[in-house]
PDB file of C-alpha atoms in Angstrom:
ATOM      1  CA  UNK A  10     110.160 102.110  75.009  1.00 60.00           C
ATOM      2  CA  UNK A  11     106.366 102.089  75.321  1.00 62.00           C
ATOM      3  CA  UNK A  12     106.326 105.850  74.792  1.00 68.00           C
ATOM      4  CA  UNK A  13     107.799 105.364  71.319  1.00 73.00           C
ATOM      5  CA  UNK A  14     104.971 103.062  70.220  1.00 71.00           C
ATOM      6  CA  UNK A  15     101.802 104.307  68.587  1.00 74.00           C
ATOM      7  CA  UNK A  16      98.824 104.547  70.928  1.00 71.00           C
ATOM      8  CA  UNK A  17      96.845 102.118  68.744  1.00 72.00           C
ATOM      9  CA  UNK A  18      99.556  99.478  69.179  1.00 73.00           C
ATOM     10  CA  UNK A  19      99.844  99.974  72.938  1.00 68.00           C
ATOM     11  CA  UNK A  20      96.066  99.796  73.372  1.00 67.00           C
ATOM     12  CA  UNK A  21      96.051  96.285  71.876  1.00 69.00           C
ATOM     13  CA  UNK A  22      98.867  94.948  74.032  1.00 71.00           C
ATOM     14  CA  UNK A  23      98.427  93.054  77.265  1.00 62.00           C
ATOM     15  CA  UNK A  24     100.464  94.598  80.032  1.00 61.00           C
ATOM     16  CA  UNK A  25     101.706  92.584  82.961  1.00 60.00           C
ATOM     17  CA  UNK A  26     103.166  94.887  85.565  1.00 57.00           C
ATOM     18  CA  UNK A  27     106.238  93.244  87.069  1.00 54.00           C
ATOM     19  CA  UNK A  28     106.854  95.999  89.595  1.00 54.00           C
ATOM     20  CA  UNK A  29     105.591  95.387  93.102  1.00 49.00           C
ATOM     21  CA  UNK A  30     102.889  97.852  93.998  1.00 49.00           C
ATOM     22  CA  UNK A  31     103.832 100.161  96.800  1.00 51.00           C
ATOM     23  CA  UNK A  32     101.250  99.837  99.524  1.00 47.00           C
ATOM     24  CA  UNK A  33     101.295 102.309 102.369  1.00 52.00           C
ATOM     25  CA  UNK A  34      99.379 100.081 104.762  1.00 73.00           C
ATOM     26  CA  UNK A  35      98.717  96.363 104.660  1.00 81.00           C
ATOM     27  CA  UNK A  36      94.955  95.788 104.552  1.00 87.00           C
ATOM     28  CA  UNK A  37      93.587  93.935 107.587  1.00 89.00           C
ATOM     29  CA  UNK A  38      92.242  91.111 105.420  1.00 91.00           C
ATOM     30  CA  UNK A  39      95.550  90.305 103.664  1.00 92.00           C
ATOM     31  CA  UNK A  40      96.719  87.406 105.879  1.00 92.00           C
ATOM     32  CA  UNK A  41      93.290  85.777 105.784  1.00 92.00           C
ATOM     33  CA  UNK A  42      93.331  86.063 101.991  1.00 92.00           C
ATOM     34  CA  UNK A  43      96.796  84.484 101.775  1.00 92.00           C
ATOM     35  CA  UNK A  44      95.584  81.571 103.911  1.00 90.00           C
ATOM     36  CA  UNK A  45      92.666  81.149 101.534  1.00 88.00           C
ATOM     37  CA  UNK A  46      94.967  81.185  98.500  1.00 89.00           C
ATOM     38  CA  UNK A  47      97.294  78.616 100.055  1.00 89.00           C
ATOM     39  CA  UNK A  48      94.401  76.283 100.855  1.00 82.00           C
ATOM     40  CA  UNK A  49      94.487  72.872  99.210  1.00 73.00           C
ATOM     41  CA  UNK A  50      91.934  70.094  99.608  1.00 58.00           C
ATOM     42  CA  UNK A  51      91.452  66.669  98.136  1.00 57.00           C
ATOM     43  CA  UNK A  52      90.230  67.860  94.754  1.00 66.00           C
ATOM     44  CA  UNK A  53      89.886  70.895  92.526  1.00 70.00           C
ATOM     45  CA  UNK A  54      86.110  71.166  93.025  1.00 72.00           C
ATOM     46  CA  UNK A  55      86.399  71.035  96.805  1.00 74.00           C
ATOM     47  CA  UNK A  56      89.236  73.563  96.680  1.00 79.00           C
ATOM     48  CA  UNK A  57      87.095  75.895  94.532  1.00 84.00           C
ATOM     49  CA  UNK A  58      84.102  75.414  96.828  1.00 86.00           C
ATOM     50  CA  UNK A  59      86.184  76.016  99.960  1.00 86.00           C
ATOM     51  CA  UNK A  60      87.950  79.052  98.543  1.00 87.00           C
ATOM     52  CA  UNK A  61      84.656  80.536  97.383  1.00 90.00           C
ATOM     53  CA  UNK A  62      83.088  80.058 100.819  1.00 91.00           C
ATOM     54  CA  UNK A  63      86.095  81.553 102.599  1.00 91.00           C
ATOM     55  CA  UNK A  64      86.328  84.504 100.212  1.00 92.00           C
ATOM     56  CA  UNK A  65      82.600  85.178 100.600  1.00 94.00           C
ATOM     57  CA  UNK A  66      83.059  85.163 104.384  1.00 94.00           C
ATOM     58  CA  UNK A  67      86.009  87.555 104.061  1.00 94.00           C
ATOM     59  CA  UNK A  68      83.996  89.845 101.754  1.00 95.00           C
ATOM     60  CA  UNK A  69      81.028  89.731 104.143  1.00 95.00           C
ATOM     61  CA  UNK A  70      83.322  90.917 106.939  1.00 95.00           C
ATOM     62  CA  UNK A  71      84.614  93.709 104.724  1.00 94.00           C
ATOM     63  CA  UNK A  72      81.064  94.730 103.824  1.00 94.00           C
ATOM     64  CA  UNK A  73      80.061  94.747 107.502  1.00 94.00           C
ATOM     65  CA  UNK A  74      83.036  96.997 108.297  1.00 92.00           C
ATOM     66  CA  UNK A  75      82.081  99.346 105.448  1.00 91.00           C
ATOM     67  CA  UNK A  76      78.456  99.419 106.627  1.00 90.00           C
ATOM     68  CA  UNK A  77      79.577 100.139 110.180  1.00 89.00           C
ATOM     69  CA  UNK A  78      81.830 102.945 108.997  1.00 85.00           C
ATOM     70  CA  UNK A  79      79.174 104.474 106.761  1.00 80.00           C
ATOM     71  CA  UNK A  80      76.504 103.814 109.415  1.00 72.00           C
ATOM     72  CA  UNK A  81      78.485 106.016 111.776  1.00 66.00           C
ATOM     73  CA  UNK A  82      78.264 108.738 109.135  1.00 58.00           C
ATOM     74  CA  UNK A  83      74.510 108.138 108.916  1.00 55.00           C
ATOM     75  CA  UNK A  84      74.066 108.483 112.687  1.00 55.00           C
ATOM     76  CA  UNK A  85      76.009 111.764 112.582  1.00 51.00           C
ATOM     77  CA  UNK A  86      73.580 112.923 109.903  1.00 50.00           C
ATOM     78  CA  UNK A  87      70.692 111.844 112.168  1.00 51.00           C
ATOM     79  CA  UNK A  88      72.042 114.012 114.996  1.00 48.00           C
ATOM     80  CA  UNK A  89      72.598 116.942 112.642  1.00 51.00           C
ATOM     81  CA  UNK A  90      68.974 116.738 111.511  1.00 51.00           C
ATOM     82  CA  UNK A  91      67.585 116.490 115.066  1.00 49.00           C
ATOM     83  CA  UNK A  92      66.392 120.086 114.853  1.00 50.00           C
ATOM     84  CA  UNK A  93      64.341 119.342 111.734  1.00 52.00           C
ATOM     85  CA  UNK A  94      60.616 118.747 111.893  1.00 51.00           C
ATOM     86  CA  UNK A  95      60.842 114.988 112.266  1.00 53.00           C
ATOM     87  CA  UNK A  96      64.464 114.589 113.331  1.00 50.00           C
ATOM     88  CA  UNK A  97      65.002 111.815 110.770  1.00 53.00           C
ATOM     89  CA  UNK A  98      67.329 111.540 107.824  1.00 49.00           C
ATOM     90  CA  UNK A  99      65.524 112.323 104.611  1.00 54.00           C
ATOM     91  CA  UNK A 100      64.973 109.353 102.322  1.00 57.00           C
ATOM     92  CA  UNK A 101      67.273 110.676  99.555  1.00 56.00           C
ATOM     93  CA  UNK A 102      70.090 111.008 102.108  1.00 81.00           C
ATOM     94  CA  UNK A 103      69.623 107.363 103.111  1.00 80.00           C
ATOM     95  CA  UNK A 104      69.801 106.418  99.438  1.00 83.00           C
ATOM     96  CA  UNK A 105      73.074 108.313  99.186  1.00 85.00           C
ATOM     97  CA  UNK A 106      74.465 106.435 102.193  1.00 84.00           C
ATOM     98  CA  UNK A 107      73.364 103.088 100.719  1.00 87.00           C
ATOM     99  CA  UNK A 108      75.034 104.015  97.424  1.00 88.00           C
ATOM    100  CA  UNK A 109      78.216 105.039  99.265  1.00 89.00           C
ATOM    101  CA  UNK A 110      78.249 101.706 101.118  1.00 91.00           C
ATOM    102  CA  UNK A 111      77.883  99.809  97.856  1.00 92.00           C
ATOM    103  CA  UNK A 112      80.583 101.883  96.146  1.00 92.00           C
ATOM    104  CA  UNK A 113      83.043 101.444  99.027  1.00 93.00           C
ATOM    105  CA  UNK A 114      82.316  97.711  99.181  1.00 94.00           C
ATOM    106  CA  UNK A 115      82.995  97.394  95.456  1.00 94.00           C
ATOM    107  CA  UNK A 116      86.278  99.278  95.907  1.00 94.00           C
ATOM    108  CA  UNK A 117      87.295  96.904  98.694  1.00 94.00           C
ATOM    109  CA  UNK A 118      86.238  93.857  96.677  1.00 95.00           C
ATOM    110  CA  UNK A 119      88.299  95.166  93.750  1.00 95.00           C
ATOM    111  CA  UNK A 120      91.276  95.545  96.093  1.00 95.00           C
ATOM    112  CA  UNK A 121      90.830  91.942  97.284  1.00 96.00           C
ATOM    113  CA  UNK A 122      90.690  90.641  93.723  1.00 96.00           C
ATOM    114  CA  UNK A 123      93.720  92.796  92.880  1.00 95.00           C
ATOM    115  CA  UNK A 124      95.583  91.039  95.703  1.00 95.00           C
ATOM    116  CA  UNK A 125      94.458  87.654  94.314  1.00 95.00           C
ATOM    117  CA  UNK A 126      95.672  88.724  90.868  1.00 96.00           C
ATOM    118  CA  UNK A 127      99.082  89.709  92.280  1.00 96.00           C
ATOM    119  CA  UNK A 128      99.306  86.282  93.990  1.00 96.00           C
ATOM    120  CA  UNK A 129      98.823  84.501  90.669  1.00 95.00           C
ATOM    121  CA  UNK A 130     101.136  86.971  88.946  1.00 96.00           C
ATOM    122  CA  UNK A 131     103.813  85.973  91.473  1.00 96.00           C
ATOM    123  CA  UNK A 132     103.174  82.305  90.656  1.00 95.00           C
ATOM    124  CA  UNK A 133     103.668  83.093  86.954  1.00 96.00           C
ATOM    125  CA  UNK A 134     106.910  84.926  87.733  1.00 95.00           C
ATOM    126  CA  UNK A 135     108.152  81.960  89.769  1.00 95.00           C
ATOM    127  CA  UNK A 136     107.190  79.607  86.948  1.00 95.00           C
ATOM    128  CA  UNK A 137     109.242  81.755  84.563  1.00 94.00           C
ATOM    129  CA  UNK A 138     112.252  81.320  86.825  1.00 93.00           C
ATOM    130  CA  UNK A 139     112.381  84.606  88.706  1.00 91.00           C
ATOM    131  CA  UNK A 140     114.671  83.991  91.682  1.00 87.00           C
ATOM    132  CA  UNK A 141     114.741  87.462  93.236  1.00 90.00           C
ATOM    133  CA  UNK A 142     111.990  87.639  95.896  1.00 87.00           C
ATOM    134  CA  UNK A 143     112.225  91.448  95.705  1.00 88.00           C
ATOM    135  CA  UNK A 144     110.326  91.289  92.415  1.00 91.00           C
ATOM    136  CA  UNK A 145     107.430  89.426  94.013  1.00 93.00           C
ATOM    137  CA  UNK A 146     104.498  91.172  95.635  1.00 93.00           C
ATOM    138  CA  UNK A 147     104.423  88.446  98.296  1.00 94.00           C
ATOM    139  CA  UNK A 148     108.163  87.888  98.917  1.00 93.00           C
ATOM    140  CA  UNK A 149     107.540  86.261 102.298  1.00 93.00           C
ATOM    141  CA  UNK A 150     105.713  83.438 100.541  1.00 94.00           C
ATOM    142  CA  UNK A 151     108.271  82.880  97.779  1.00 94.00           C
ATOM    143  CA  UNK A 152     108.910  79.253  98.798  1.00 94.00           C
ATOM    144  CA  UNK A 153     105.219  78.360  98.604  1.00 94.00           C
ATOM    145  CA  UNK A 154     104.785  80.280  95.350  1.00 94.00           C
ATOM    146  CA  UNK A 155     107.720  78.406  93.771  1.00 95.00           C
ATOM    147  CA  UNK A 156     106.322  75.065  94.922  1.00 93.00           C
ATOM    148  CA  UNK A 157     102.941  75.845  93.345  1.00 93.00           C
ATOM    149  CA  UNK A 158     104.583  77.190  90.180  1.00 94.00           C
ATOM    150  CA  UNK A 159     106.600  73.989  89.824  1.00 94.00           C
ATOM    151  CA  UNK A 160     103.368  72.007  89.457  1.00 92.00           C
ATOM    152  CA  UNK A 161     101.957  74.212  86.692  1.00 93.00           C
ATOM    153  CA  UNK A 162     102.536  74.610  82.999  1.00 94.00           C
ATOM    154  CA  UNK A 163     103.095  78.071  81.598  1.00 95.00           C
ATOM    155  CA  UNK A 164      99.606  77.959  80.049  1.00 95.00           C
ATOM    156  CA  UNK A 165      98.037  77.098  83.433  1.00 94.00           C
ATOM    157  CA  UNK A 166      99.904  79.943  85.151  1.00 94.00           C
ATOM    158  CA  UNK A 167      98.710  82.440  82.530  1.00 95.00           C
ATOM    159  CA  UNK A 168      95.220  80.869  82.648  1.00 95.00           C
ATOM    160  CA  UNK A 169      95.052  81.593  86.384  1.00 94.00           C
ATOM    161  CA  UNK A 170      95.694  85.287  85.732  1.00 96.00           C
ATOM    162  CA  UNK A 171      93.075  85.309  82.984  1.00 96.00           C
ATOM    163  CA  UNK A 172      90.546  83.639  85.319  1.00 95.00           C
ATOM    164  CA  UNK A 173      91.028  86.308  87.989  1.00 96.00           C
ATOM    165  CA  UNK A 174      90.815  89.086  85.397  1.00 96.00           C
ATOM    166  CA  UNK A 175      87.564  87.524  84.136  1.00 96.00           C
ATOM    167  CA  UNK A 176      86.197  87.545  87.707  1.00 96.00           C
ATOM    168  CA  UNK A 177      87.039  91.240  87.986  1.00 96.00           C
ATOM    169  CA  UNK A 178      85.284  92.027  84.694  1.00 95.00           C
ATOM    170  CA  UNK A 179      82.197  89.979  85.560  1.00 96.00           C
ATOM    171  CA  UNK A 180      81.852  91.546  89.001  1.00 95.00           C
ATOM    172  CA  UNK A 181      82.268  94.950  87.363  1.00 93.00           C
ATOM    173  CA  UNK A 182      79.189  94.094  85.295  1.00 94.00           C
ATOM    174  CA  UNK A 183      77.257  93.357  88.499  1.00 91.00           C
ATOM    175  CA  UNK A 184      76.881  89.627  87.900  1.00 94.00           C
ATOM    176  CA  UNK A 185      75.987  87.456  90.900  1.00 94.00           C
ATOM    177  CA  UNK A 186      79.030  87.503  93.168  1.00 94.00           C
ATOM    178  CA  UNK A 187      78.789  83.908  94.412  1.00 93.00           C
ATOM    179  CA  UNK A 188      78.410  82.474  90.901  1.00 94.00           C
ATOM    180  CA  UNK A 189      81.315  84.540  89.560  1.00 95.00           C
ATOM    181  CA  UNK A 190      83.620  83.517  92.408  1.00 94.00           C
ATOM    182  CA  UNK A 191      82.672  79.835  92.204  1.00 93.00           C
ATOM    183  CA  UNK A 192      83.216  79.709  88.444  1.00 93.00           C
ATOM    184  CA  UNK A 193      86.450  81.691  88.698  1.00 93.00           C
ATOM    185  CA  UNK A 194      87.946  79.541  91.457  1.00 90.00           C
ATOM    186  CA  UNK A 195      86.908  76.387  89.585  1.00 90.00           C
ATOM    187  CA  UNK A 196      88.948  77.607  86.583  1.00 90.00           C
ATOM    188  CA  UNK A 197      92.107  78.155  88.628  1.00 88.00           C
ATOM    189  CA  UNK A 198      94.778  75.488  88.192  1.00 80.00           C
ATOM    190  CA  UNK A 199      96.354  76.027  91.595  1.00 72.00           C
TER     191      UNK A 199
END
């Protein structure tokens, strides 16, 4: 069992979680993301370009929703401060709201990339011969996942997971989102 291993050994191991995550509510962007992941065009570059453009559009919609939600909080703050001398939100409070928007957007973007990672994890599982759709995070798309997995080598399936993990790390370092997504999608084999 993992508990019986030394911490230093466990810390150097790669862990692939084969359990489906339990999600209380399906995010509103999930079906659009699945359509993006299923997209195929005439070549790998065009597929990468198309997927990047669609994911950027999806992320822009998510950011707009976050800004709208946090903007509502800002307008409540404006009303609360109406009795102040100027009736405006103080500049530091606006900075806090901007920081909250950015933090929430990053959380949502991380959730989107987590969903992309689970998609490619499912492809790897299908490539390894997993027949039980109950093990997959996207069991309703098992047929498509198996079809894609059948066209990949094991190394390509693992490489897809590594490419998505690299995107997550690079975005965590605040690299340019469009460049990271374009490079990441260009590295994907399917």
